[in-house]
Coordinates of C-alpha atoms in Angstrom, one line a residue:
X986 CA 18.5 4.6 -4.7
X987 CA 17.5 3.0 -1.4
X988 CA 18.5 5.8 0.8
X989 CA 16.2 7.5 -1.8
X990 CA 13.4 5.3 -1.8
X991 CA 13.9 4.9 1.6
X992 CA 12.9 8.3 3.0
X993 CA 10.3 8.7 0.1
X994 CA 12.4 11.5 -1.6
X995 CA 12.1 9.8 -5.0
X996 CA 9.5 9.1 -7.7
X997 CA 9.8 6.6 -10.3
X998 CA 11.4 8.8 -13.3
X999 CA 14.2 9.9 -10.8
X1000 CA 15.0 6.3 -10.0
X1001 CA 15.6 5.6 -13.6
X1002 CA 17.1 8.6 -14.6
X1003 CA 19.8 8.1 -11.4
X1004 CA 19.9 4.3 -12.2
X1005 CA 21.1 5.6 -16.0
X1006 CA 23.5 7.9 -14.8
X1007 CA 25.4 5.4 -12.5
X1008 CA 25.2 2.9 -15.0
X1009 CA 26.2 4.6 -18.1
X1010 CA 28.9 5.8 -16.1
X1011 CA 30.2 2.5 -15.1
X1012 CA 29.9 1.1 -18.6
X1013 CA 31.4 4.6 -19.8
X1014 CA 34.6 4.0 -17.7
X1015 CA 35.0 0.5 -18.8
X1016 CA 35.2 1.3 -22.0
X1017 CA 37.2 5.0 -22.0
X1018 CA 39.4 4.4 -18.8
X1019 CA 41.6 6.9 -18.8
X1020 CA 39.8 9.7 -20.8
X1021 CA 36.8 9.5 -18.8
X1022 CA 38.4 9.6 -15.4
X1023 CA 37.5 14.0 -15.1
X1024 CA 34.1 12.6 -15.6
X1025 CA 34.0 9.7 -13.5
X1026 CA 35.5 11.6 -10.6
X1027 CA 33.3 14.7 -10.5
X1028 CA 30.2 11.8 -11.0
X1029 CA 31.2 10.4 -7.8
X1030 CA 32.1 13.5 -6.0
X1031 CA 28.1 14.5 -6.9
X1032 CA 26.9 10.8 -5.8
X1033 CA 29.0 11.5 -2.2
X1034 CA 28.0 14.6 -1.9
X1035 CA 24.1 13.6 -2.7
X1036 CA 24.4 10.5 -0.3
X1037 CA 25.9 13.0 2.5
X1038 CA 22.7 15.3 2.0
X1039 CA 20.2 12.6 2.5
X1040 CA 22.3 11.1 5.3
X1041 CA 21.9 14.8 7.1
X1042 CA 17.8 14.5 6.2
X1043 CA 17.6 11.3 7.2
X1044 CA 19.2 12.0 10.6
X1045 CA 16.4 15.1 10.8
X1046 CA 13.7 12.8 10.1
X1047 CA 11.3 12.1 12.7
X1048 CA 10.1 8.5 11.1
X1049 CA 11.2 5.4 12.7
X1050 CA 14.4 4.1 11.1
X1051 CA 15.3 7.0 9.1
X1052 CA 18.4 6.9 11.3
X1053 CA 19.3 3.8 10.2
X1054 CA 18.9 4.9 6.3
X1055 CA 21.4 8.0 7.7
X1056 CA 24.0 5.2 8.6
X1057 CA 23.3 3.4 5.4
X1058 CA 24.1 6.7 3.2
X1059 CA 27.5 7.7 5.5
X1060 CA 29.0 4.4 5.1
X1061 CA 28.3 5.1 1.3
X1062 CA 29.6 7.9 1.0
X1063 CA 32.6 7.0 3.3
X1064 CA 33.0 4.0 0.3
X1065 CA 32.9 6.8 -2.2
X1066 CA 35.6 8.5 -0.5
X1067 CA 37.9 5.9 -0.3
X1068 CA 37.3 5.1 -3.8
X1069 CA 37.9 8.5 -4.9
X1070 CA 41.0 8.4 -2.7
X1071 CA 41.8 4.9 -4.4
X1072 CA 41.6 6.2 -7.5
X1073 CA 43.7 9.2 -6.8
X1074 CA 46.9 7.2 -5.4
X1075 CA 46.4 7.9 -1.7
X1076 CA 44.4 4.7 -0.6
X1077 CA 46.9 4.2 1.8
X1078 CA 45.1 7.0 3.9
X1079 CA 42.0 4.9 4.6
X1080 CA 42.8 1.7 7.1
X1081 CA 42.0 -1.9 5.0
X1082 CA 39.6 -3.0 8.2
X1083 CA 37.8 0.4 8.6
X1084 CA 36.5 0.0 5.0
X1085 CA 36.5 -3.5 5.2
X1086 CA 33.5 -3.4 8.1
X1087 CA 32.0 0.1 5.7
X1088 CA 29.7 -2.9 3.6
X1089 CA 29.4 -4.7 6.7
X1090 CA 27.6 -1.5 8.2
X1091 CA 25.4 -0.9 5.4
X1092 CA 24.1 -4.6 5.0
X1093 CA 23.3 -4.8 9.0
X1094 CA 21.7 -1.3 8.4
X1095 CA 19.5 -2.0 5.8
X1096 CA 18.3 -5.6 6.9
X1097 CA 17.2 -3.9 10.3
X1098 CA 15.5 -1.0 8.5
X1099 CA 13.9 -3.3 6.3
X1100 CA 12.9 -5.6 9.1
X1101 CA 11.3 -2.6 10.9
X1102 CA 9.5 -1.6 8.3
X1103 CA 8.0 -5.1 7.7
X1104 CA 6.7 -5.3 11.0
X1105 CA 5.1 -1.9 10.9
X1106 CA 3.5 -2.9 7.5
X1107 CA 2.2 -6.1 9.3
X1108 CA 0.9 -4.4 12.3
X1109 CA -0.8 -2.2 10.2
X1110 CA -2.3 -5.0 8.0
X1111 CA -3.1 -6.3 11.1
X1112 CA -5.1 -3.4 12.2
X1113 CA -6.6 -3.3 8.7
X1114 CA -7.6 -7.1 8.6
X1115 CA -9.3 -6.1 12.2
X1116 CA -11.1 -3.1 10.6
X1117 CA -12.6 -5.4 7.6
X1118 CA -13.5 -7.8 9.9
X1119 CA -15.5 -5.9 11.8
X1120 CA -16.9 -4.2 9.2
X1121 CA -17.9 -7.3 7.3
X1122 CA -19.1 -8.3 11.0
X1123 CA -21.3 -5.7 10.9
X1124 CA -22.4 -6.0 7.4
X1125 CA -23.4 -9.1 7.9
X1126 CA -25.7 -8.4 10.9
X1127 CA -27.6 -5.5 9.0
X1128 CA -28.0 -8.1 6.2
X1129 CA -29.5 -10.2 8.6
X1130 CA -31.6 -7.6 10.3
X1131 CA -32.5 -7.0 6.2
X1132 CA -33.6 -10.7 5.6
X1133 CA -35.8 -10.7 8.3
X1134 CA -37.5 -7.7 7.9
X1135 CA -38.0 -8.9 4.2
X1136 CA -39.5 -12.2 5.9
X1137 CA -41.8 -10.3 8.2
X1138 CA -42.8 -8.4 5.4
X1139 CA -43.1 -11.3 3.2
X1140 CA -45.5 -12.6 6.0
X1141 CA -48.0 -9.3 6.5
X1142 CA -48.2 -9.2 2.9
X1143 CA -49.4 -13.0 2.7
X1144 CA -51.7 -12.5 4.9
X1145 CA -53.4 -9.7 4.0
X1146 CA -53.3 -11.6 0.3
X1147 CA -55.2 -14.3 1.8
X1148 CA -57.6 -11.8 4.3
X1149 CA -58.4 -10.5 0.9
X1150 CA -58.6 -13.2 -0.7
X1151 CA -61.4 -14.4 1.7
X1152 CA -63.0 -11.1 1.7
X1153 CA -63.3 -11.7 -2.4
X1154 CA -64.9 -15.5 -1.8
X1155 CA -67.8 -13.6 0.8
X1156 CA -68.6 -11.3 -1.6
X1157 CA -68.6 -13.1 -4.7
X1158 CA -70.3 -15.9 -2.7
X1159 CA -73.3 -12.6 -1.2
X1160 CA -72.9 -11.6 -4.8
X1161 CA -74.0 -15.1 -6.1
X1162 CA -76.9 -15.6 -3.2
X1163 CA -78.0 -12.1 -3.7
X1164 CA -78.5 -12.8 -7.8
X1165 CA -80.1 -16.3 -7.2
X1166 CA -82.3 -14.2 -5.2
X1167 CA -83.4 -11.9 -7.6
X1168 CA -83.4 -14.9 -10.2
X1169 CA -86.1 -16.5 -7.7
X1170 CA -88.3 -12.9 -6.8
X1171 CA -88.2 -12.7 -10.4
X1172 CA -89.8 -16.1 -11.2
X1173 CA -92.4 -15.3 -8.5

């Protein structure tokens, strides 16, 4: 399921349907040993050969570490194998060291991959925290350029309120003069 995941050959119902399969049959051979063993064996003989096709795509694949995911799925299936060939009788044909480093192989593997692909996700979380920053830089400066605009603004329209406002006051103040005038030619 790594190997899977891994390349990004897998979507979530695969992963559960695969995690069933190998499950169920482990739990199946538990419980029907011997009568399951046709089963079992052509379930691992699909697994190897599965894990010896996305070792051959991984190898193919231009991402960085997708060679490593290639080791990780030939040491599995090289521990298939030797199971296979365990549970045939003729373990004796695979050396005890050579299969004891196989786990060894994969767990280097895959904390290398996964350490590679950390840093690439942090660069590029980096790069990203960079981009926001300088895009919330930016905002910030039209905002800025925004608020004082909005104060200049503010400012021309106060004082054409109060220009206006004294423009009112002179003609209501003619307008008063001009009727006390009349009131006055009137009494005369």
């Amino acid at each position: 399921l790594f190997i899977l995941y891994a390349l990004g050959r897998v979507k979530p119902i695969y992963v559960w349907l695969i995690s069933l399969i190998l499950f169920g049959d482990f739990f199946l051979n538990i419980l029907f040993r011997d009568k399951y063993l046709l089963i079992n064996n052509t379930v691992h003989a699909a697994f190897t050969l599965l894990c010896f096709l996305q070792a051959i795509r991984a190898f193919r694949n231009k991402n960085p570490g997708s060679w490593l995911i290639g080791l990780i799925a030939l040491a599995v299936v090289f521990i298939n194998i030797a199971t296979i060939l365990f549970l045939i009788g003729n373990f004796g044909k695979v050396s005890g060291p050579v299969l004891g480093i196989t786990p060894f192989v994969v767990t280097v593997c895959a904390v290398i991959y996964l350490a590679l692909r950390y840093g690439r996700t942090n660069r590029s979380l980096e790069h990203q925290l960079q981009q926001v920053q300088k895009l919330s830089d930016e905002n910030l400066r039209k905002e800025q350029e925004k608020q004082q605009l909005l104060a200049a603004q503010n400012e021309t329209l106060e004082k054409q309120v109060t220009e206006r406002t004294a423009e009112l006051r002179r003609s209501l103040d003619d307008l008063r003069s001009t009727q006390a005038q009349l009131i006055q030619s009137e009494k005369m």
